[in-house]
mmCIF file with all atom_site columns, C-alpha atoms in Angstrom:
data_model
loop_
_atom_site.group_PDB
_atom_site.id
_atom_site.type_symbol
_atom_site.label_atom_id
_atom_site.label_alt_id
_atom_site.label_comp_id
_atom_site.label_asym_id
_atom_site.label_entity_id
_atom_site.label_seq_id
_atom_site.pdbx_PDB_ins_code
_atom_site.Cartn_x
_atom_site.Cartn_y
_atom_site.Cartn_z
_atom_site.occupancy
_atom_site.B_iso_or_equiv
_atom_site.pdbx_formal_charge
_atom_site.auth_seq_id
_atom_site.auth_comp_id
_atom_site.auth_asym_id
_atom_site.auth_atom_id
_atom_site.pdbx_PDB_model_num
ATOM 1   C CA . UNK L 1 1   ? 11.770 17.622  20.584  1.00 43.00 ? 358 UNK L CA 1
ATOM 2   C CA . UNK L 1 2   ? 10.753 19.130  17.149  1.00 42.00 ? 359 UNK L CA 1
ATOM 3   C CA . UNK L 1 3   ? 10.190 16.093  14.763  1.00 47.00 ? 360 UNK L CA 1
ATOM 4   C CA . UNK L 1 4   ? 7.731  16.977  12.220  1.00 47.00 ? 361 UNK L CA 1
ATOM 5   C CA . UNK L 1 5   ? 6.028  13.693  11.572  1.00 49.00 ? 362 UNK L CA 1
ATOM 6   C CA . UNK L 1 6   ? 1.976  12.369  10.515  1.00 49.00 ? 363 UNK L CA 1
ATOM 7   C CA . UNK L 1 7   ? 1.450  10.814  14.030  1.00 48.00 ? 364 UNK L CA 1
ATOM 8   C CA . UNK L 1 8   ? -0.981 8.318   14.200  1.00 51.00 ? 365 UNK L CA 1
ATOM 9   C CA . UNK L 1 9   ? -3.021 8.025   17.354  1.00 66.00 ? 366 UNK L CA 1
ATOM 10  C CA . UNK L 1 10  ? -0.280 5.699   19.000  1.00 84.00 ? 367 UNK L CA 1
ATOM 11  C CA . UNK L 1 11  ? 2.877  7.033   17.796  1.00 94.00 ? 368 UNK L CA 1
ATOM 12  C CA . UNK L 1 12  ? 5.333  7.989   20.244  1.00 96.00 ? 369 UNK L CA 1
ATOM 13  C CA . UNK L 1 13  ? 8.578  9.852   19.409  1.00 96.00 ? 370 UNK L CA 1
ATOM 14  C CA . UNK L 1 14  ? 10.801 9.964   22.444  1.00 96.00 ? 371 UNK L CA 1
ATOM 15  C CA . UNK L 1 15  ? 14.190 9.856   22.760  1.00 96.00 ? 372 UNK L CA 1
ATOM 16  C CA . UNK L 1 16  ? 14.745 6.528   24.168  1.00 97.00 ? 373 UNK L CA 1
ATOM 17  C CA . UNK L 1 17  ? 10.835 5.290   22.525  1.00 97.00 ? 374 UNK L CA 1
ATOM 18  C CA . UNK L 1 18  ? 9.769  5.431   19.462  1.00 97.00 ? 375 UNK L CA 1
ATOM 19  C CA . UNK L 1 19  ? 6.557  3.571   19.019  1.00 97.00 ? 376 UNK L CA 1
ATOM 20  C CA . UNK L 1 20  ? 5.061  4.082   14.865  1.00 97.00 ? 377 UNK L CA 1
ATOM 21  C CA . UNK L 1 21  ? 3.435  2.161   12.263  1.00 95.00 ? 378 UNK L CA 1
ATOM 22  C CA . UNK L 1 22  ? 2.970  -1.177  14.357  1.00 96.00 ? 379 UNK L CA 1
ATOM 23  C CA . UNK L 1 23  ? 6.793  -0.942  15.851  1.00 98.00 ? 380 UNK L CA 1
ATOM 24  C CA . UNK L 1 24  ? 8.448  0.214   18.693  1.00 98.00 ? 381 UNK L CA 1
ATOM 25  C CA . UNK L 1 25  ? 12.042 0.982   19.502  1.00 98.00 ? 382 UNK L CA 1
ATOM 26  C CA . UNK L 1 26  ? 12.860 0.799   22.912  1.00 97.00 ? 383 UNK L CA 1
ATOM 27  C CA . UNK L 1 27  ? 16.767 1.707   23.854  1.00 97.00 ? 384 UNK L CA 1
ATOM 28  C CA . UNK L 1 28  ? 17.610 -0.212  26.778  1.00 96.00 ? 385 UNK L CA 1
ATOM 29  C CA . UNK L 1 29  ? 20.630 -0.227  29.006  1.00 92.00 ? 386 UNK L CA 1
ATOM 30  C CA . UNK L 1 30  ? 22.618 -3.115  27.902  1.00 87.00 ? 387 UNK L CA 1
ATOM 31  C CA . UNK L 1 31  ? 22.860 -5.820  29.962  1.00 78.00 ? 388 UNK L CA 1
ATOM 32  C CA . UNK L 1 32  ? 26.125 -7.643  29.194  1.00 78.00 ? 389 UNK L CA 1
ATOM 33  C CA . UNK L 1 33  ? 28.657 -4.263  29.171  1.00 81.00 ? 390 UNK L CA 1
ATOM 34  C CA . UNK L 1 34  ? 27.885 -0.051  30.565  1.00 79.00 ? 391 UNK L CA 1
ATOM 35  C CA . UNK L 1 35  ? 26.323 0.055   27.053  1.00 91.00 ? 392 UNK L CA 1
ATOM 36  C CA . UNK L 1 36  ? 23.500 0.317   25.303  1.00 95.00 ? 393 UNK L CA 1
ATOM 37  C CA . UNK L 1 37  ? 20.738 -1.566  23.325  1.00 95.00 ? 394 UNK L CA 1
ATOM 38  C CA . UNK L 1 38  ? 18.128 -1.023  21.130  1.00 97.00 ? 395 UNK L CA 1
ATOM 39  C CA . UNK L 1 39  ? 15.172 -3.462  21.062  1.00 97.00 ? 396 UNK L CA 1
ATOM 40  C CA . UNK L 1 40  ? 12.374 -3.484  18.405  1.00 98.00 ? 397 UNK L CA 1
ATOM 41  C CA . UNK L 1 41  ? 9.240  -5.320  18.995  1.00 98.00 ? 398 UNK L CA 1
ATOM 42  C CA . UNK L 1 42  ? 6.242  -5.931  16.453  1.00 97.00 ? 399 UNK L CA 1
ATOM 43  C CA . UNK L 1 43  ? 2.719  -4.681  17.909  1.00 97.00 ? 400 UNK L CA 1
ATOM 44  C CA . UNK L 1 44  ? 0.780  -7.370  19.207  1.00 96.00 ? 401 UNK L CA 1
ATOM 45  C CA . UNK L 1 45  ? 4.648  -9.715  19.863  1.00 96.00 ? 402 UNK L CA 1
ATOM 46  C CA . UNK L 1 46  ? 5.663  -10.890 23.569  1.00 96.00 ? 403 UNK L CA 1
ATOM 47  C CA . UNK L 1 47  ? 9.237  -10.356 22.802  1.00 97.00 ? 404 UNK L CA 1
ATOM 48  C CA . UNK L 1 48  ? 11.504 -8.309  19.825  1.00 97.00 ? 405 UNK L CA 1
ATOM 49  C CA . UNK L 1 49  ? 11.849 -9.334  16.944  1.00 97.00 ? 406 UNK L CA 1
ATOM 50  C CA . UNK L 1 50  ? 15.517 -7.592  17.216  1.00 96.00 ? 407 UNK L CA 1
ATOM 51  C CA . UNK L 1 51  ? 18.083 -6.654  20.040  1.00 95.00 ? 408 UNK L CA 1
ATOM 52  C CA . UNK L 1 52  ? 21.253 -5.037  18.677  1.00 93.00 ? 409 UNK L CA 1
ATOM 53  C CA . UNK L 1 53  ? 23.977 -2.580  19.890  1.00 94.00 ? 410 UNK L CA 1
ATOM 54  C CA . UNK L 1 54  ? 22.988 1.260   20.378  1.00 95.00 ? 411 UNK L CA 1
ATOM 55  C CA . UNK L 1 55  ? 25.349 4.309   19.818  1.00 93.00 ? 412 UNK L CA 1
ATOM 56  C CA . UNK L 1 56  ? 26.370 5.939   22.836  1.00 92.00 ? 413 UNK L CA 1
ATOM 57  C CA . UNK L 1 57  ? 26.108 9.864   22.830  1.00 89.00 ? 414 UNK L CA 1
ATOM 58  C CA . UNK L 1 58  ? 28.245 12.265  22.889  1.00 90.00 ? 415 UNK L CA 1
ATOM 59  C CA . UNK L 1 59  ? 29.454 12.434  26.232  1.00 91.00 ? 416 UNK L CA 1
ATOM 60  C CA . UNK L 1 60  ? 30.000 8.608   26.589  1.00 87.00 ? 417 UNK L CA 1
ATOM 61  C CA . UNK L 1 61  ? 27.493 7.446   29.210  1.00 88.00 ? 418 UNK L CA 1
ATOM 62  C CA . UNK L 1 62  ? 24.054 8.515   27.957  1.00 92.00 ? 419 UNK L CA 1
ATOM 63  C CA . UNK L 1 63  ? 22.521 6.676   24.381  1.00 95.00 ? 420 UNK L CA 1
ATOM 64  C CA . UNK L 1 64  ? 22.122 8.703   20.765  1.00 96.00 ? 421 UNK L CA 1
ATOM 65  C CA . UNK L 1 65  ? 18.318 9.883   20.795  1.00 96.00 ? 422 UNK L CA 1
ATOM 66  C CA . UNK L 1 66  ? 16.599 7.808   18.210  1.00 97.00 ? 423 UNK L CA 1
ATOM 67  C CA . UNK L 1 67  ? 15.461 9.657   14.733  1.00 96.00 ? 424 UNK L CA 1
ATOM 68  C CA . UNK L 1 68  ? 14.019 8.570   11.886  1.00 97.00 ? 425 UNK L CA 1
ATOM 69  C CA . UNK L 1 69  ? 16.273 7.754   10.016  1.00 97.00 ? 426 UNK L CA 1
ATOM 70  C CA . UNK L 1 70  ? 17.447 4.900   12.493  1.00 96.00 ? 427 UNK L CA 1
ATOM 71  C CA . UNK L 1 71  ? 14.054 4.021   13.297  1.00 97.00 ? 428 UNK L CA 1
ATOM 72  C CA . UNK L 1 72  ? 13.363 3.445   9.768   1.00 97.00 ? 429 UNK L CA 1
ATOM 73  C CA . UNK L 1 73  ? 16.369 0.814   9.368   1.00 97.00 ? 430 UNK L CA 1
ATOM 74  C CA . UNK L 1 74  ? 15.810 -0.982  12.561  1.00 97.00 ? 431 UNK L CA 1
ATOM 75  C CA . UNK L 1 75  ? 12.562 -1.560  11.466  1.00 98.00 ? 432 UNK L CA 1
ATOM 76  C CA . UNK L 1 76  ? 13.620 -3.067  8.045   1.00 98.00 ? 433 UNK L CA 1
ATOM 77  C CA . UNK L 1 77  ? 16.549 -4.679  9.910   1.00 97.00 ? 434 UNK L CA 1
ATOM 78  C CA . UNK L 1 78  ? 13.693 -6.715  12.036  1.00 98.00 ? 435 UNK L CA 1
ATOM 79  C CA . UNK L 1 79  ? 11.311 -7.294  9.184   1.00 97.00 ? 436 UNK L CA 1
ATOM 80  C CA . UNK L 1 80  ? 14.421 -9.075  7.400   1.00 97.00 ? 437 UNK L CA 1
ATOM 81  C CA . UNK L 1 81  ? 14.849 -11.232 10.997  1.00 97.00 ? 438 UNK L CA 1
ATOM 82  C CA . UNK L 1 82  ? 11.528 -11.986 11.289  1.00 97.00 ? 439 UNK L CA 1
ATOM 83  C CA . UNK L 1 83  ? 11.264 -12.704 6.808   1.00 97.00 ? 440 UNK L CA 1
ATOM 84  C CA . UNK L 1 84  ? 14.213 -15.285 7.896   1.00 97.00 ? 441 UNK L CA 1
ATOM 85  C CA . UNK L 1 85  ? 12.974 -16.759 10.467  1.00 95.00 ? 442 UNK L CA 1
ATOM 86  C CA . UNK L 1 86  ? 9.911  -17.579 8.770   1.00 95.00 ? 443 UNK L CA 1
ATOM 87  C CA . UNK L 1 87  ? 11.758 -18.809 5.647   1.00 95.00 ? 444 UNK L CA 1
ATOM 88  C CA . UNK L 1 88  ? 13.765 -21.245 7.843   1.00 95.00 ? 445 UNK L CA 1
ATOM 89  C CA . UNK L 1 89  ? 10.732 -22.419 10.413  1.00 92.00 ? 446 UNK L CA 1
ATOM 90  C CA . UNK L 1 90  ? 9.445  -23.148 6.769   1.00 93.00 ? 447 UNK L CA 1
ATOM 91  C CA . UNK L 1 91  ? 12.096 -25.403 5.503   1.00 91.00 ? 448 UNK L CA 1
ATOM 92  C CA . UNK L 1 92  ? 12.152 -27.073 8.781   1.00 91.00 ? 449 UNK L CA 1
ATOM 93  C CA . UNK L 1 93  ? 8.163  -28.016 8.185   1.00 95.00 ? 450 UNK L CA 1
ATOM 94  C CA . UNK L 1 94  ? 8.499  -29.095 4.576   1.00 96.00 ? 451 UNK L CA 1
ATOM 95  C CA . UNK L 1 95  ? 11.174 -31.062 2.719   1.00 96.00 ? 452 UNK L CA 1
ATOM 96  C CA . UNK L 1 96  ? 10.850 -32.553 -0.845  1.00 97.00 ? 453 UNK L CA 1
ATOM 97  C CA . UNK L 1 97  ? 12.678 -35.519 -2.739  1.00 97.00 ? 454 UNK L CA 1
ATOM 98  C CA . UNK L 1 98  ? 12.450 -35.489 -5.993  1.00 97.00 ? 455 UNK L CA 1
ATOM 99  C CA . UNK L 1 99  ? 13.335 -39.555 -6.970  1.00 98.00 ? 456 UNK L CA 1
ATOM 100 C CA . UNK L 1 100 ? 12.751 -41.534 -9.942  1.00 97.00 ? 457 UNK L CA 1
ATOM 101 C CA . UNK L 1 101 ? 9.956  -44.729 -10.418 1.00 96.00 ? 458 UNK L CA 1
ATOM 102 C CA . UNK L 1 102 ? 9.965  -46.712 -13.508 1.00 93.00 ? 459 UNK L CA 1
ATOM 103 C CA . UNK L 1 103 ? 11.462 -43.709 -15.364 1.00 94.00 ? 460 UNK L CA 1
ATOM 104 C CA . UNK L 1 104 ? 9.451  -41.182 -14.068 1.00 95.00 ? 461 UNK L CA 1
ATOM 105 C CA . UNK L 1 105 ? 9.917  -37.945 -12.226 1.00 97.00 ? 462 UNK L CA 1
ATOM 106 C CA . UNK L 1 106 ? 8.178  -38.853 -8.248  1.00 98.00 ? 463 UNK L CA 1
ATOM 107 C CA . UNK L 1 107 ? 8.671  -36.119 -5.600  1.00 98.00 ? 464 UNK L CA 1
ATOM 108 C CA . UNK L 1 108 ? 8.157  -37.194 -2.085  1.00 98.00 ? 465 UNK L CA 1
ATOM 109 C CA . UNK L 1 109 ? 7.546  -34.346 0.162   1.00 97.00 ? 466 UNK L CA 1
ATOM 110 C CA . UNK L 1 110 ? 7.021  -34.523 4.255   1.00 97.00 ? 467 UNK L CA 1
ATOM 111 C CA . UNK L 1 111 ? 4.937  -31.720 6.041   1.00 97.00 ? 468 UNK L CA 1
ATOM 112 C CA . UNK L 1 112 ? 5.225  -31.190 9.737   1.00 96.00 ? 469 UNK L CA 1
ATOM 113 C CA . UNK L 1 113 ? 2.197  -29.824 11.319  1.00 94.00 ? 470 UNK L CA 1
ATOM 114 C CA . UNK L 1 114 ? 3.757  -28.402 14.449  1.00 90.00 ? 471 UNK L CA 1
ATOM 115 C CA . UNK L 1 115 ? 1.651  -28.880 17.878  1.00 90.00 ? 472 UNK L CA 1
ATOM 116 C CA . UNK L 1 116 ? 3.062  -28.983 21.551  1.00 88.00 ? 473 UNK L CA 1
ATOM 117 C CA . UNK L 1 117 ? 0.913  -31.772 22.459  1.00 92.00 ? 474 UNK L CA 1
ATOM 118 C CA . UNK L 1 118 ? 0.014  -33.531 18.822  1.00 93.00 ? 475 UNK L CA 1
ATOM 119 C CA . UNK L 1 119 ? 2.614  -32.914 16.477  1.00 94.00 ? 476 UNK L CA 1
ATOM 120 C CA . UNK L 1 120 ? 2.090  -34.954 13.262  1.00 95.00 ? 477 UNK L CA 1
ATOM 121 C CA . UNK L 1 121 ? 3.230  -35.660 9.592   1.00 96.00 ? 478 UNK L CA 1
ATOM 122 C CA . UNK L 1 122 ? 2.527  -36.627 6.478   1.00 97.00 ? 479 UNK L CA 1
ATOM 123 C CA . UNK L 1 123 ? 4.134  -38.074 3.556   1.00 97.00 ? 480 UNK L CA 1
ATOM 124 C CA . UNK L 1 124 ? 3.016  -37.736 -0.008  1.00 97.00 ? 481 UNK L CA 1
ATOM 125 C CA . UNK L 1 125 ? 4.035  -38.751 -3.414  1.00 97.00 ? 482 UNK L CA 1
ATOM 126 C CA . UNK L 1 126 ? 3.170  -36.786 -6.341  1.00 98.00 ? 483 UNK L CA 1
ATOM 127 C CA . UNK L 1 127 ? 3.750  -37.877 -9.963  1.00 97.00 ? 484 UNK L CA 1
ATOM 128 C CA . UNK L 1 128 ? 5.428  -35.152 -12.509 1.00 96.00 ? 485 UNK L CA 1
ATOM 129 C CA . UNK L 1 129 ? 1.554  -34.756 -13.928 1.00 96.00 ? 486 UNK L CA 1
ATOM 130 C CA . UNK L 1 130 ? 0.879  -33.320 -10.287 1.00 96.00 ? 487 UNK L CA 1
ATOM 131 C CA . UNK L 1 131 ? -1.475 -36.294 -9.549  1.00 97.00 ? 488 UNK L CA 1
ATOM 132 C CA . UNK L 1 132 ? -1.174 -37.420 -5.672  1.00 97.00 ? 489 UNK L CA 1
ATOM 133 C CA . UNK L 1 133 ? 0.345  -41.054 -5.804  1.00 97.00 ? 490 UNK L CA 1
ATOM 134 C CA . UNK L 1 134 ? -0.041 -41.732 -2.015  1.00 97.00 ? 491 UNK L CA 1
ATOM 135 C CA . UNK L 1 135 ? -0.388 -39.957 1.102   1.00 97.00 ? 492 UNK L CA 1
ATOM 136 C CA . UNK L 1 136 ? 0.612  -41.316 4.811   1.00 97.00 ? 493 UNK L CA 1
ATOM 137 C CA . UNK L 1 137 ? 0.593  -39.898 8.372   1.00 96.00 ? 494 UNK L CA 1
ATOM 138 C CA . UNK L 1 138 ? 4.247  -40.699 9.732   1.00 95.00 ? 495 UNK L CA 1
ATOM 139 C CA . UNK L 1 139 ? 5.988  -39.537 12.902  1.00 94.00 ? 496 UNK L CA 1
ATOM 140 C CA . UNK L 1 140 ? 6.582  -35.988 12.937  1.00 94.00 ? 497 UNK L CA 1
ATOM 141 C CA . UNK L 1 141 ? 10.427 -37.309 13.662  1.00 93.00 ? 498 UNK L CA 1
ATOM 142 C CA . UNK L 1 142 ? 10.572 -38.920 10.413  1.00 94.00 ? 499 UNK L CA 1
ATOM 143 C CA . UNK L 1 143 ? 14.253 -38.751 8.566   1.00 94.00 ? 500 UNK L CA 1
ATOM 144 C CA . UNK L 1 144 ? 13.230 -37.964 5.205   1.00 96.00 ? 501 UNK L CA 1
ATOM 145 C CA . UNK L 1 145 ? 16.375 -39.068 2.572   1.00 97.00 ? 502 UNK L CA 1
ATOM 146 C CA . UNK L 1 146 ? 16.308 -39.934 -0.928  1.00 97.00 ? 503 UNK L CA 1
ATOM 147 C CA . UNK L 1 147 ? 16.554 -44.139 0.253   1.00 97.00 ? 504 UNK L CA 1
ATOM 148 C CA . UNK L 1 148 ? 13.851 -43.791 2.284   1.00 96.00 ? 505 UNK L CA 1
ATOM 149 C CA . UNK L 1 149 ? 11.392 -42.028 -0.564  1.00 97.00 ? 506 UNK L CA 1
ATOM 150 C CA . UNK L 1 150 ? 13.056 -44.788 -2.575  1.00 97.00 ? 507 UNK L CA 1
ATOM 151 C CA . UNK L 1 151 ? 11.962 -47.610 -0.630  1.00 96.00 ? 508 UNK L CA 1
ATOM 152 C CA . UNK L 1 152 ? 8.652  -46.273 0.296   1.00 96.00 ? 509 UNK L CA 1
ATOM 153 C CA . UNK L 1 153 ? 8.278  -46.319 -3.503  1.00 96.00 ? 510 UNK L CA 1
ATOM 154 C CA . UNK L 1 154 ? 9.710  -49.503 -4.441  1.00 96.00 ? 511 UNK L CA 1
ATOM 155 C CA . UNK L 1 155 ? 7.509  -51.230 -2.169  1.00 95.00 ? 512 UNK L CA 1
ATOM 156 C CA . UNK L 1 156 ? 4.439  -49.770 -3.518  1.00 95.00 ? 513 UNK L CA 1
ATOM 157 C CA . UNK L 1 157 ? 3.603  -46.756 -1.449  1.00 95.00 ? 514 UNK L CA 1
ATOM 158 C CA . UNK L 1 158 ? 2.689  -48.777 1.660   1.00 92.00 ? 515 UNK L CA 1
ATOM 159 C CA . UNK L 1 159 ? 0.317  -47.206 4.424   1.00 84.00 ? 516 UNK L CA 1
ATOM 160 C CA . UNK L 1 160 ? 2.049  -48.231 7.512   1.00 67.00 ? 517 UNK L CA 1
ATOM 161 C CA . UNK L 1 161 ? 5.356  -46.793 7.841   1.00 53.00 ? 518 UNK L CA 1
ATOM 162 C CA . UNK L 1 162 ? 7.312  -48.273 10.765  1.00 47.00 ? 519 UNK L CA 1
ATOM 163 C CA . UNK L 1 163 ? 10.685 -45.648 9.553   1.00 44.00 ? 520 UNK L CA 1
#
């Protein structure tokens, strides 16, 4: 193979491996059909970030040697998976309200601190000034909606939420 590339100490350029700047592609025969699969894993990751279709080559049975031009979109193909997946484990951790209290702007906001054995949460309210109003531990199952920020408000920002 004649690839004329700056390897670093750990690249690999194979056919069916490529392994370069803290990723490897690893085609794979595909479990599910006589195809095959790609897989691209993240140094230092138990499992790949992505697992997607692979070409087949030209006689039908064997896969397409990787290059670098298809190394170079898998790779920003599993950054974008893994950029998701971060922006939606994110969401699911932190939720705001925004609600109004005697005519002024109140968001309520819950953060999940996410722990197999002691998962907790919190609750604050913060005025529109940015001062913290109040701030609670509450189940880490706790159904944040705009009546419940509205009733935790109403009646004063109590410290012992039973909801």
């Amino acid at each position: 193979m004649s690839v004329e590339l700056e390897q670093e100490d750990d690249s690999i350029f194979e056919d069916r491996l490529w392994h370069h700047r803290g990723w490897e592609a690893r085609v794979i025969k595909n479990e599910d059909d006589d195809g095959w699969a790609v897989a691209m894993t993240q140094d230092g990751q138990a499992e790949p970030a992505l697992v997607g279709p692979w070409t087949m080559g030209r006689d039908k049975k064997s896969p397409k040697p990787l290059d670098m031009a298809a190394f170079n979109t898998l790779v920003k193909t599993a950054c974008e998976v893994i950029r998701r997946s971060e922006q939606h484990l994110a969401a699911m951790l932190h939720k705001e309200i925004q609600i109004e209290v005697r005519g002024l702007r109140v968001t309520v906001a819950l953060d999940i601190e996410p722990d197999e054995e002691n998962p907790s949460a919190t609750l604050t309210a913060i005025a529109a000034d940015g001062s913290q109003l109040a701030k609670v531990r509450v189940r880490p199952d706790h159904n944040l909606t705009r009546s419940s920020a509205q009733r935790w408000a109403d009646t004063g920002y109590p410290r012992d939420r039973e909801e």
